[in-house]
Coordinates of N, CA and C and ligand atoms in Angstrom, one line a residue:
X12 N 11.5 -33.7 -48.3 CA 11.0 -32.6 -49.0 C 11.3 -31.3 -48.2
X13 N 11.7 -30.2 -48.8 CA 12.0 -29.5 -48.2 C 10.4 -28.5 -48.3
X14 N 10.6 -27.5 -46.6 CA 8.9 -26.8 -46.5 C 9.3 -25.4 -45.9
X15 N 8.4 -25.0 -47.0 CA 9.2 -23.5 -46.6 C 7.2 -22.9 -45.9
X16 N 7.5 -22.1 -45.0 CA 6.2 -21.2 -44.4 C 6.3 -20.0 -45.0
X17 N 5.7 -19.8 -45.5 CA 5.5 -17.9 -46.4 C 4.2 -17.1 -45.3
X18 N 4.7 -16.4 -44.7 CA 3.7 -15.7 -43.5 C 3.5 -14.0 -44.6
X19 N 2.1 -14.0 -45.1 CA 1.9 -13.0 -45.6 C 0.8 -12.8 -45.9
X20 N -0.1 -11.1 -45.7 CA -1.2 -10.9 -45.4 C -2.2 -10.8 -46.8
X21 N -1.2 -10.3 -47.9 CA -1.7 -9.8 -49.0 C -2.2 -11.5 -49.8
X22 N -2.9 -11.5 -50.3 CA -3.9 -12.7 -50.8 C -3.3 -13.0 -51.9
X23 N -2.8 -12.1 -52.9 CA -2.5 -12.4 -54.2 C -1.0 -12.6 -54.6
X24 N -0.4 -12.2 -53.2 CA 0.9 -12.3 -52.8 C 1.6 -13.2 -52.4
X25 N 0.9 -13.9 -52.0 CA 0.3 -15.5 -50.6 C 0.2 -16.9 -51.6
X26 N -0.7 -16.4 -52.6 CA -1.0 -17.5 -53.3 C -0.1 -17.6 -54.5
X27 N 0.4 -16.2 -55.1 CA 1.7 -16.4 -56.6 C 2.8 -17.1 -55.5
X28 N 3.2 -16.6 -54.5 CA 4.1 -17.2 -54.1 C 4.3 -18.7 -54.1
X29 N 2.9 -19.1 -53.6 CA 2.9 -20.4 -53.0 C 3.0 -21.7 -54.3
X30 N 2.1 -20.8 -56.0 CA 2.3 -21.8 -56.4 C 3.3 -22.0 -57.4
X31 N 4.2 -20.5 -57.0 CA 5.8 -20.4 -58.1 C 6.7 -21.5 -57.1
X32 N 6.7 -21.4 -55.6 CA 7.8 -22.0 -54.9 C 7.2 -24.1 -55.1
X33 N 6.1 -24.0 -55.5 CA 5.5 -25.3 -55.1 C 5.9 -25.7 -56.7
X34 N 6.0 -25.0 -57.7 CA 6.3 -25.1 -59.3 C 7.9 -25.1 -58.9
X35 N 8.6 -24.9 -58.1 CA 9.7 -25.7 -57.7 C 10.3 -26.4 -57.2
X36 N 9.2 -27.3 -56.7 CA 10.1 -28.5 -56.0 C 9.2 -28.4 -54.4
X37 N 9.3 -27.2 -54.1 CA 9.1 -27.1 -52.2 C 7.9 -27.4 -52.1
X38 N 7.5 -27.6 -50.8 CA 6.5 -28.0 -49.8 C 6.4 -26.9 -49.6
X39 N 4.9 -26.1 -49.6 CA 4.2 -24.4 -48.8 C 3.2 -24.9 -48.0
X40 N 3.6 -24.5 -46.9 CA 2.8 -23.5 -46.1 C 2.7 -22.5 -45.6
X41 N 1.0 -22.1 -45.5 CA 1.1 -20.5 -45.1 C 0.3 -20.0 -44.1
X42 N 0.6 -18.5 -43.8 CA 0.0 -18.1 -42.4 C -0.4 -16.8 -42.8
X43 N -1.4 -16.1 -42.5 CA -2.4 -14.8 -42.8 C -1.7 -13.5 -42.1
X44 N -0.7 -14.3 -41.1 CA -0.7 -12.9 -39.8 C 0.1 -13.6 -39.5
X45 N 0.6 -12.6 -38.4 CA 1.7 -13.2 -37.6 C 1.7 -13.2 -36.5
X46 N 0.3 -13.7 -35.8 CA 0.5 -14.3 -34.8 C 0.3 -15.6 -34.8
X47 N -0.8 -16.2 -36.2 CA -0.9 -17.5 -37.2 C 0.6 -17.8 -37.3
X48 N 1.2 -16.8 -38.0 CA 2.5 -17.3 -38.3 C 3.3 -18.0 -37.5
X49 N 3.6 -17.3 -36.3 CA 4.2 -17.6 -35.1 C 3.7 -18.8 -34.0
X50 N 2.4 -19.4 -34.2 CA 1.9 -20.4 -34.1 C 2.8 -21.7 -34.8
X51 N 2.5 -21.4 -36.3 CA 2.9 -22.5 -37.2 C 4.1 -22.7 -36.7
X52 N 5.2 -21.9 -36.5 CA 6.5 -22.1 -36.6 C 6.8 -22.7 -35.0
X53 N 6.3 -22.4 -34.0 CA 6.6 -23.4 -33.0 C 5.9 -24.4 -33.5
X54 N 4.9 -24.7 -34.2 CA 4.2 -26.2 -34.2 C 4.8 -27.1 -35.3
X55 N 5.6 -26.3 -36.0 CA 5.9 -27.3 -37.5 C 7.3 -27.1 -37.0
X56 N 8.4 -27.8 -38.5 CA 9.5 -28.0 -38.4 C 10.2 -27.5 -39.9
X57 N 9.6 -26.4 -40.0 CA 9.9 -25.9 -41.5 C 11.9 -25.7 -41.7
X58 N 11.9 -25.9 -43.7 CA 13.5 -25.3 -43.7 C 13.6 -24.2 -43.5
X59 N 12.4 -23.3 -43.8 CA 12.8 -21.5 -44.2 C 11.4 -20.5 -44.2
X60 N 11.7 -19.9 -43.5 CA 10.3 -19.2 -43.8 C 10.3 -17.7 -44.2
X61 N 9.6 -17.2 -45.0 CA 9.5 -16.0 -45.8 C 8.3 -15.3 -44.8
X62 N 9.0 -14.1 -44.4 CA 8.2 -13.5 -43.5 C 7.9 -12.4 -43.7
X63 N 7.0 -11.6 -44.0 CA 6.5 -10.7 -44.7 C 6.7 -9.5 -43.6
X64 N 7.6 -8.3 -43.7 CA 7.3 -7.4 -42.3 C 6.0 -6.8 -41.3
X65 N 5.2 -5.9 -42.5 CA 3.8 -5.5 -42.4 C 3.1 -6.4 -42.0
X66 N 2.2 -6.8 -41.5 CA 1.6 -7.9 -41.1 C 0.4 -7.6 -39.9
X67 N -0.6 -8.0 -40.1 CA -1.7 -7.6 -38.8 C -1.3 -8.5 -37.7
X68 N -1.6 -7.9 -36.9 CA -1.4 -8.3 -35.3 C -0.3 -8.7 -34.9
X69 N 0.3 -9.1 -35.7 CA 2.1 -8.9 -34.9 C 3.1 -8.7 -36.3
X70 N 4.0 -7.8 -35.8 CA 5.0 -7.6 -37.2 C 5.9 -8.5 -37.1
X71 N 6.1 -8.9 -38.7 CA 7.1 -9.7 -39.2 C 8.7 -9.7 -37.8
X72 N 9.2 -8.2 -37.6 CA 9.8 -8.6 -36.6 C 10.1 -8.7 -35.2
X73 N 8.7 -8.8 -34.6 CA 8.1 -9.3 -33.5 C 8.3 -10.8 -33.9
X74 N 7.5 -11.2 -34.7 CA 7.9 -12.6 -34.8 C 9.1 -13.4 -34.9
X75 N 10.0 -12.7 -36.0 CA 11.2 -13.0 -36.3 C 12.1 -12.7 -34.8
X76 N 11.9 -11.4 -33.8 CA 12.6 -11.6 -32.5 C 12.0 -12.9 -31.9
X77 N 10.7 -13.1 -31.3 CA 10.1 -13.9 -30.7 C 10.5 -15.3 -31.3
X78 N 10.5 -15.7 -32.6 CA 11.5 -16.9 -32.9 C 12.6 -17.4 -32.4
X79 N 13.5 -16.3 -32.3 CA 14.8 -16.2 -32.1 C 14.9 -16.9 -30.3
X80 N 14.4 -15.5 -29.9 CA 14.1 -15.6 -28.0 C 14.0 -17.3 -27.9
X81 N 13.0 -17.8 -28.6 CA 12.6 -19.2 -28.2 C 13.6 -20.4 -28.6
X82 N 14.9 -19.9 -29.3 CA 15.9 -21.0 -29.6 C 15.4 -21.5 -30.6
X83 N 14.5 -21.3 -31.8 CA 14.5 -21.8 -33.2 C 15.1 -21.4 -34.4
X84 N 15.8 -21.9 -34.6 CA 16.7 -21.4 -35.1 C 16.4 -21.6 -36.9
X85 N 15.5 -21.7 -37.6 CA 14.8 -21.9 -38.7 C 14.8 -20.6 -39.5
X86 N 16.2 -20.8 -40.6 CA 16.1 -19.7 -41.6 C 15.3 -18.9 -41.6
X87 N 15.2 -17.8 -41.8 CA 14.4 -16.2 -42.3 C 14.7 -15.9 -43.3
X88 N 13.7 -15.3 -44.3 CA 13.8 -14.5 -45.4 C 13.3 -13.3 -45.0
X89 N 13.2 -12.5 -44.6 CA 12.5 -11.5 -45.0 C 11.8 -10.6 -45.9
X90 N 10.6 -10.3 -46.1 CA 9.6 -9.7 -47.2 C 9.5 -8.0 -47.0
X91 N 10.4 -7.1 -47.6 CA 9.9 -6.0 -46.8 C 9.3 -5.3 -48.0
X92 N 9.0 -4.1 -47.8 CA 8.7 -3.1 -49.0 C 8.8 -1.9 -49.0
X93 N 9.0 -1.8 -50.7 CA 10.2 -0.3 -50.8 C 9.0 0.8 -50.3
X94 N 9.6 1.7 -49.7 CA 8.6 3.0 -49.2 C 8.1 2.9 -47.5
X95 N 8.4 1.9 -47.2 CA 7.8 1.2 -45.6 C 9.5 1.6 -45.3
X96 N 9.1 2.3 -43.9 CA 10.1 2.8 -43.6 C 10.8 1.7 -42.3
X97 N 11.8 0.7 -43.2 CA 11.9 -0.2 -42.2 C 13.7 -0.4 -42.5
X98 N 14.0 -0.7 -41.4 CA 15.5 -0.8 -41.3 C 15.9 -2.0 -41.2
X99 N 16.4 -2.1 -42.6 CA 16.8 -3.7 -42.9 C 17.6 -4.4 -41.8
X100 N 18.8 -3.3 -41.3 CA 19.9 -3.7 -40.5 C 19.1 -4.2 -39.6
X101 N 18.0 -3.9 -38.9 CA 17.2 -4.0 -37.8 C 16.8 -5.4 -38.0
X102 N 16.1 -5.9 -38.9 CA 16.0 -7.2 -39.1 C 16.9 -8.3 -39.3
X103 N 18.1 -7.9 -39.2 CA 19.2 -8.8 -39.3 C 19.8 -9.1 -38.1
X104 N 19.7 -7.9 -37.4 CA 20.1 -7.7 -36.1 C 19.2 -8.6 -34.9
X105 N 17.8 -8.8 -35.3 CA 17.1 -9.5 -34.9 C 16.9 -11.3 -35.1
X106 N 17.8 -10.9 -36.4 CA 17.6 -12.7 -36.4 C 17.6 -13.1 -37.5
X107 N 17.1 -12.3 -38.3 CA 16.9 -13.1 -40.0 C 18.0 -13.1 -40.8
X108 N 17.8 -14.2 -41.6 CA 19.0 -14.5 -41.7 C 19.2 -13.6 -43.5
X109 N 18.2 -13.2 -43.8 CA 18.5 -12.3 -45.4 C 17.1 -11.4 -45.6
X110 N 16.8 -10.8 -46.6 CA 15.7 -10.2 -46.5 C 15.7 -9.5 -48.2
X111 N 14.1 -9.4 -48.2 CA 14.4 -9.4 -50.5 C 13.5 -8.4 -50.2
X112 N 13.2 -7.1 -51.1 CA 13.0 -6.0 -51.2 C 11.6 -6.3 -52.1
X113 N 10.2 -5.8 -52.1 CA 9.1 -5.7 -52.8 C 9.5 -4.7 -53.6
X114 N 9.1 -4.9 -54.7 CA 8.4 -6.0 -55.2 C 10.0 -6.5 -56.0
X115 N 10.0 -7.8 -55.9 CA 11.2 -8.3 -56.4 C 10.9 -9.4 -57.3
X116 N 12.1 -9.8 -58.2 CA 11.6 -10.9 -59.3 C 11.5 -12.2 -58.7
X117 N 11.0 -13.5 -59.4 CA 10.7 -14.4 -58.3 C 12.3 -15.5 -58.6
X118 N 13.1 -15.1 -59.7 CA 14.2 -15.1 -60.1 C 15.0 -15.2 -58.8
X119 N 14.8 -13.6 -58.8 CA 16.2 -12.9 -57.4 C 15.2 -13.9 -56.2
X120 N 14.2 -14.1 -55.4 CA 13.9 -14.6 -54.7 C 14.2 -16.1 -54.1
X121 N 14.0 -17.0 -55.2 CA 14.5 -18.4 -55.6 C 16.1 -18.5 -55.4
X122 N 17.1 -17.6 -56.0 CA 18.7 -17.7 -55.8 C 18.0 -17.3 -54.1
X123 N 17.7 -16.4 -53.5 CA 17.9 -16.5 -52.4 C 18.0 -17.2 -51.3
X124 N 16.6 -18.1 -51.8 CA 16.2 -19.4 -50.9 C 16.8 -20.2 -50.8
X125 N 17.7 -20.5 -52.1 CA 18.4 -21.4 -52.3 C 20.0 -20.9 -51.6
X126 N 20.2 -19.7 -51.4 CA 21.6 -19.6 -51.0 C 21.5 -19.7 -49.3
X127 N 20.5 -19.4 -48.9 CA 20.1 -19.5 -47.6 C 19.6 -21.1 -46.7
X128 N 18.9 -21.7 -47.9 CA 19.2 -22.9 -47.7 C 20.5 -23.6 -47.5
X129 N 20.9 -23.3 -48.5 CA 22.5 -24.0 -48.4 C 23.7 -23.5 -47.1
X130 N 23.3 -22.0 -46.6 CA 24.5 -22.0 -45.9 C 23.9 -22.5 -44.6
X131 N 22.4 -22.8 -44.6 CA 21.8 -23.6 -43.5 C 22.2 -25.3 -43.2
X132 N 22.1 -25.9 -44.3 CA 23.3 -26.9 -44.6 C 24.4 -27.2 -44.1
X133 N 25.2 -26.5 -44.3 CA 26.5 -26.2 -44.0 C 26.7 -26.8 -42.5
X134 N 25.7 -25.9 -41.7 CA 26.1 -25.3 -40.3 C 25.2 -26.8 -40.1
X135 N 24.5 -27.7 -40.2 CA 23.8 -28.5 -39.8 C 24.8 -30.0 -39.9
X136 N 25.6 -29.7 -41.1 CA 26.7 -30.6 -41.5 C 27.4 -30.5 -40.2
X137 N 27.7 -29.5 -39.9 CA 29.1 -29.5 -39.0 C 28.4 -29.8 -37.8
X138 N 27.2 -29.6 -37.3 CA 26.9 -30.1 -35.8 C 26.3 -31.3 -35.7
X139 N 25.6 -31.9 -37.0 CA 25.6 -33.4 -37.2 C 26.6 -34.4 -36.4
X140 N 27.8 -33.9 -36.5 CA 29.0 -34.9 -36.3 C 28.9 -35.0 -34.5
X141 N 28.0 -33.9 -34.5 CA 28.0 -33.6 -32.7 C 26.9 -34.8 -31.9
X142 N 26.0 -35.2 -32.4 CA 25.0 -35.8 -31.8 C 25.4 -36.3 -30.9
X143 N 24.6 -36.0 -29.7 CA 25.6 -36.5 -28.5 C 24.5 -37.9 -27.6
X144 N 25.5 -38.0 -26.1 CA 24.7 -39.4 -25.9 C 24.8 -38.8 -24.5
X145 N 23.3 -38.1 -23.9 CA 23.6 -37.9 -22.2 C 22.4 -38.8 -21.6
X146 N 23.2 -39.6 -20.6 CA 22.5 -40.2 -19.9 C 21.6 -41.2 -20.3
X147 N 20.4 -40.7 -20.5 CA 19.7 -42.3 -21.4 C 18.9 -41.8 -22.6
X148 N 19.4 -40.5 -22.9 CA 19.0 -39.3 -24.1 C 20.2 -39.5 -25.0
X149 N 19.5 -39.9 -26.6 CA 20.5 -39.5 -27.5 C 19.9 -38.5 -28.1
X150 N 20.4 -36.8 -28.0 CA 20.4 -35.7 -28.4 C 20.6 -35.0 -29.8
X151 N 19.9 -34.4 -30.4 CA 20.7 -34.0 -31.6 C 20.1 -32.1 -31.6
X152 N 21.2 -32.0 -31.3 CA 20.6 -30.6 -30.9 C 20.1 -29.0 -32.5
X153 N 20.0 -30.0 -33.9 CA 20.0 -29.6 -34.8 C 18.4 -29.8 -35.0
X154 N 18.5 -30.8 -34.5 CA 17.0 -31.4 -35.6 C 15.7 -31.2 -34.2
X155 N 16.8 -31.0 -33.3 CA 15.5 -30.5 -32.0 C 14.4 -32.0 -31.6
X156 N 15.9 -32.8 -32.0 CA 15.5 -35.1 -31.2 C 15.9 -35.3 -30.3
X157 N 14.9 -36.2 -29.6 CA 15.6 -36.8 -28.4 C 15.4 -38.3 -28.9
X158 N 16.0 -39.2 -28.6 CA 15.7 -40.6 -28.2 C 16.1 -41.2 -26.7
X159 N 15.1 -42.3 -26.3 CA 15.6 -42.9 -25.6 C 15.8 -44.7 -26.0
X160 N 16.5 -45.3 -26.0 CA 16.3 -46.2 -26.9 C 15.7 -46.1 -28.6
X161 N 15.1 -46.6 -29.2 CA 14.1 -46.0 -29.9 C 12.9 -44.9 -30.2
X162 N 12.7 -44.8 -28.5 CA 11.2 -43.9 -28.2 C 11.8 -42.5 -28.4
X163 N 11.0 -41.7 -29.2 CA 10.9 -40.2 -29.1 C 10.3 -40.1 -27.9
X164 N 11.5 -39.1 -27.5 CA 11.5 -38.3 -25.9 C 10.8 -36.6 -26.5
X165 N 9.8 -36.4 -25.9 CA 9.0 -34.7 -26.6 C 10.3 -33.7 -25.4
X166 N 10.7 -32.8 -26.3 CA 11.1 -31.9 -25.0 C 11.0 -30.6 -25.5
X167 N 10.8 -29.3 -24.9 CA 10.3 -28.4 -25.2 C 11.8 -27.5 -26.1
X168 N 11.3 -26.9 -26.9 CA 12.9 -25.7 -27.4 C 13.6 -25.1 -26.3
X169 N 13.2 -25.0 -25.3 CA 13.8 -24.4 -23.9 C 14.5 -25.5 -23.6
X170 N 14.3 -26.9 -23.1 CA 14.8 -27.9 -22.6 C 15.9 -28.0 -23.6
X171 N 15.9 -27.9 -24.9 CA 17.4 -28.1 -25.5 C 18.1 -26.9 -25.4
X172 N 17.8 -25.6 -25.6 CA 18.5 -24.4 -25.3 C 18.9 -25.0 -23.8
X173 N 18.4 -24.9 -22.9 CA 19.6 -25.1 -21.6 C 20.6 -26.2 -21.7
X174 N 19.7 -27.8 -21.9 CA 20.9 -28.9 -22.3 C 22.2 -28.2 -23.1
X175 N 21.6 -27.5 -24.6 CA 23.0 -27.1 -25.0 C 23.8 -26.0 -24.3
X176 N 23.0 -25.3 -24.0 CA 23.7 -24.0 -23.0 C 25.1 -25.0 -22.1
X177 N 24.5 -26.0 -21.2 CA 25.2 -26.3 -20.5 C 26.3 -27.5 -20.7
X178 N 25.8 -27.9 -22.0 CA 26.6 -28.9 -22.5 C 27.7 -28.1 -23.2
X179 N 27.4 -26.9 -23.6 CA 28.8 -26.3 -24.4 C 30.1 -26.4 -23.1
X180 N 29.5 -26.4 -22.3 CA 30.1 -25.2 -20.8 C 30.8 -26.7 -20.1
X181 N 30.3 -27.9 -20.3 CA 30.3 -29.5 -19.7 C 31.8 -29.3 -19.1
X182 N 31.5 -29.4 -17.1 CA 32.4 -29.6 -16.4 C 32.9 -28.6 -16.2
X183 N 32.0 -27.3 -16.5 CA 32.1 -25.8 -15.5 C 31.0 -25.4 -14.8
X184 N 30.5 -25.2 -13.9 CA 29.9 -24.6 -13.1 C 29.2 -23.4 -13.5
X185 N 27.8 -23.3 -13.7 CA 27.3 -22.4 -14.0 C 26.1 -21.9 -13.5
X186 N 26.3 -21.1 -12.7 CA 25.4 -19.9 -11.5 C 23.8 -20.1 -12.2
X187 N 23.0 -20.3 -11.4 CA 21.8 -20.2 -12.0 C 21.6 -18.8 -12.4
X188 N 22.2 -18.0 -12.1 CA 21.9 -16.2 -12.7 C 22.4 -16.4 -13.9
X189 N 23.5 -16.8 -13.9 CA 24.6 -16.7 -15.3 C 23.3 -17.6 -16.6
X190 N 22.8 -18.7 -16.1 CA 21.6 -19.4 -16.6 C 20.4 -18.8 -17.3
X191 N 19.9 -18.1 -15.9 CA 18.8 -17.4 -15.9 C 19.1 -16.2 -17.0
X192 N 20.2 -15.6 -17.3 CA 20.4 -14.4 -18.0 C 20.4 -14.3 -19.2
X193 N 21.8 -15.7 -19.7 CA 22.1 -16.2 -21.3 C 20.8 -16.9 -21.6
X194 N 19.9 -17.7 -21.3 CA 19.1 -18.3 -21.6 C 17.7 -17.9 -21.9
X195 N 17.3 -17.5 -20.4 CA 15.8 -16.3 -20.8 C 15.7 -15.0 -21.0
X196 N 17.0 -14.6 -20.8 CA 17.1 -12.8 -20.4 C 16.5 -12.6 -19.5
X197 N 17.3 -11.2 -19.7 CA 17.4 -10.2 -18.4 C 15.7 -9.9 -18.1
X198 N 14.8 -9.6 -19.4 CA 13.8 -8.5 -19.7 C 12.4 -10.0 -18.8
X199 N 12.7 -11.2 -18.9 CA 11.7 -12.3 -18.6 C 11.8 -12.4 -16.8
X200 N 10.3 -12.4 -16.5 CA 10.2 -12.4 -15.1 C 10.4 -14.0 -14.7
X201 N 11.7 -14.7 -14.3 CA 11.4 -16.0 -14.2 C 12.4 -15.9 -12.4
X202 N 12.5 -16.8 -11.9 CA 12.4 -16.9 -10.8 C 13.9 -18.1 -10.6
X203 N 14.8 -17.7 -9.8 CA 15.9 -18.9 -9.5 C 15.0 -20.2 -9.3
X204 N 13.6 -20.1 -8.8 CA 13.1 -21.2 -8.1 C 12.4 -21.6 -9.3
X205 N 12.5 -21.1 -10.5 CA 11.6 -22.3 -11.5 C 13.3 -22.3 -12.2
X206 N 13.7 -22.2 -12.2 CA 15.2 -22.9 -12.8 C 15.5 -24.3 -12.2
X207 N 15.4 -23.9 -10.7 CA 15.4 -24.9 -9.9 C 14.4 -26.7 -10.5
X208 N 13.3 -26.2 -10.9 CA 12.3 -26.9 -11.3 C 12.4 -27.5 -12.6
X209 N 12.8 -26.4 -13.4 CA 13.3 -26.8 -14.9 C 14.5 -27.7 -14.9
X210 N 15.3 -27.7 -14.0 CA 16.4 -28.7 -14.2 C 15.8 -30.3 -13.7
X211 N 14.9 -30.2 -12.7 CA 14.5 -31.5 -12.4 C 13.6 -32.3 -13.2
X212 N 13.2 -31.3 -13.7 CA 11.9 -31.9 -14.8 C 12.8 -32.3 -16.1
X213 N 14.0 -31.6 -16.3 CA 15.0 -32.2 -17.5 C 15.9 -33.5 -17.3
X214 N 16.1 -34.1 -15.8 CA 17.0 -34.7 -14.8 C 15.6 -36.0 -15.0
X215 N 14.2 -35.7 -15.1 CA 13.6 -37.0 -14.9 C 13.7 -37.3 -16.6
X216 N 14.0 -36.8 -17.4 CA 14.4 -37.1 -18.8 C 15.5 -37.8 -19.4
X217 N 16.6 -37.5 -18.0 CA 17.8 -38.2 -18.6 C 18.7 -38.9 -18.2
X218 N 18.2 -38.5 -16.7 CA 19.2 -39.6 -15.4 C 18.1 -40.7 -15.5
X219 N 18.9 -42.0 -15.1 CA 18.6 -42.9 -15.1 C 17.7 -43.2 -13.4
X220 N 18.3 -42.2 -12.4 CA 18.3 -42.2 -11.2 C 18.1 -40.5 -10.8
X221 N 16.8 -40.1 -11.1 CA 16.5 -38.6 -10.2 C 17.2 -38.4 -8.9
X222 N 17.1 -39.0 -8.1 CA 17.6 -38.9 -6.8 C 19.3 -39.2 -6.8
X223 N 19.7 -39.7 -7.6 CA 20.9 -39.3 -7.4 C 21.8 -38.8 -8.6
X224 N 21.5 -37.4 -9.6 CA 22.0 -37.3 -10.6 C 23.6 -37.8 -11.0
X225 N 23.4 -38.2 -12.3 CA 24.5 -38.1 -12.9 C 25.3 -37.2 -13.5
X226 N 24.5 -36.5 -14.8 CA 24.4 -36.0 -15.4 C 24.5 -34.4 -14.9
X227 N 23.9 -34.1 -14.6 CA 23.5 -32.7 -14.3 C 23.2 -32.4 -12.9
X228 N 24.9 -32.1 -12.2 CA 24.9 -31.9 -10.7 C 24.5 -30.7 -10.2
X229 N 23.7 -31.1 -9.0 CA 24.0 -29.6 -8.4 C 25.3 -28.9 -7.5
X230 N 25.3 -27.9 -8.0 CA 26.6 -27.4 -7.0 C 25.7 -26.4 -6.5
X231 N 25.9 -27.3 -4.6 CA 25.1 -26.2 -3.5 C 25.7 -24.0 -3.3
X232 N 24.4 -23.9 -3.5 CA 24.5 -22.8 -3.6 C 24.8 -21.6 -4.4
X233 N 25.4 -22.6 -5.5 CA 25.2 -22.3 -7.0 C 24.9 -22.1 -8.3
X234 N 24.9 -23.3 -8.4 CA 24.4 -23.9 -9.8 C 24.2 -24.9 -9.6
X235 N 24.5 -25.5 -11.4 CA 24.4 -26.7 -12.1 C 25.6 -26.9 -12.7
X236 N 26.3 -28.5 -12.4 CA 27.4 -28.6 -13.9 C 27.0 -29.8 -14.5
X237 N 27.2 -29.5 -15.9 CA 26.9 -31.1 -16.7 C 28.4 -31.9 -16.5
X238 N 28.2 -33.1 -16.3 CA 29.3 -33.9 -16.7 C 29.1 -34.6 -17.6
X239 N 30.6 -34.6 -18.3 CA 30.4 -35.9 -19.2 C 31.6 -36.2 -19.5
Ligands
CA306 CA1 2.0 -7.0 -45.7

């Protein structure tokens, strides 16, 4: 079943929504704010979420950047409204993936969902084929799985942002700066020495043998490279 999150403050807005999209087929849930909002979405595993801009305690594109930052990569709609002086490009540029104008028909809204759904599809078809096999982790860097054998392996959206970071890169050498920069940015106070940390605590996930990696070597003085 597909579940869409609708993050929106207005009551009567919240609830037509929830029982026109539910009178279609989807699974709703919803969030008052957006700092609620931005909760749900790291805790759940939604297709799409309609995210209302205006919003108490955090704006629609605070959340919508702060989604992004964290490597979730879970469709955006955007809810803005005509008169609110907001810059659509701005939201796009942030991360969402479309955005529908208040007050809109629930017509034009629905083709939306549905076109956004699908080219979400698309892109999940093509990295499907990718699932990969490191060390004693079978990865799927779509659906945000780990296995080991059978057992769900928990790993954090960070832990797959770098695995894929460095799996794209597999059998080049990459500077923990170059890491630290593509990965957390520039603006995040994080430390070579918890990079250092973050790779071992990913290494007791996937090497068979911590102490003597396979997978994800260190090059002294430098970095990390994956092999494979
Ligand atoms: Ca609002």
């Amino acid at each position: 079943m597909i579940k869409i999150l609708i993050v929106e403050d207005e009551p009567s807005m919240r609830l037509g929504l929830k029982d026109n999209l539910e009178f279609e087929g989807y699974e709703v849930d919803f969030a008052e704010d957006g700092v609620i909002g931005l909760e749900k979405i790291r805790e759940n595993n939604y297709n799409l979420i309609l995210l209302d801009v205006m919003l108490p305690n955090m704006s629609g594109f605070d959340v919508c950047k702060t989604v992004r930052k964290e490597g979730i990569k879970t469709p955006i709609i955007l809810l803005t409204a005509k008169g609110e002086e907001i810059d659509k490009v701005l939201g796009l540029e942030l991360g969402a993936d479309d955005y529908v104008t208040k007050p809109f028909s629930l017509r034009e809204l629905i083709a939306r969902i549905k076109a956004v759904l699908r080219r979400s599809d698309d892109i999940k078809n093509e990295v499907n084929d990718n699932e990969i096999t490191l060390g004693k982790l079978k990865i799927n860097f779509v659906n945000y799985t780990a296995f080991e054998n059978s057992e769900e392996v928990q790993m954090s959206h960070k832990e797959y942002e770098v695995l894929n970071y460095l799996w794209k890169r597999k059998n080049e050498t990459v500077s923990r700066d170059k890491l630290l920069k593509d990965v957390w940015g520039e603006d995040v106070y994080i430390t070579t020495r918890t990079i250092d940390n973050f790779i071992l605590k990913l290494r007791q996930k996937i090497e068979s043998d911590t102490k003597h990696p396979k997978i994800i070597l260190t090059v002294h003085g430098i970095g990390y490279k994956l092999v494979n």
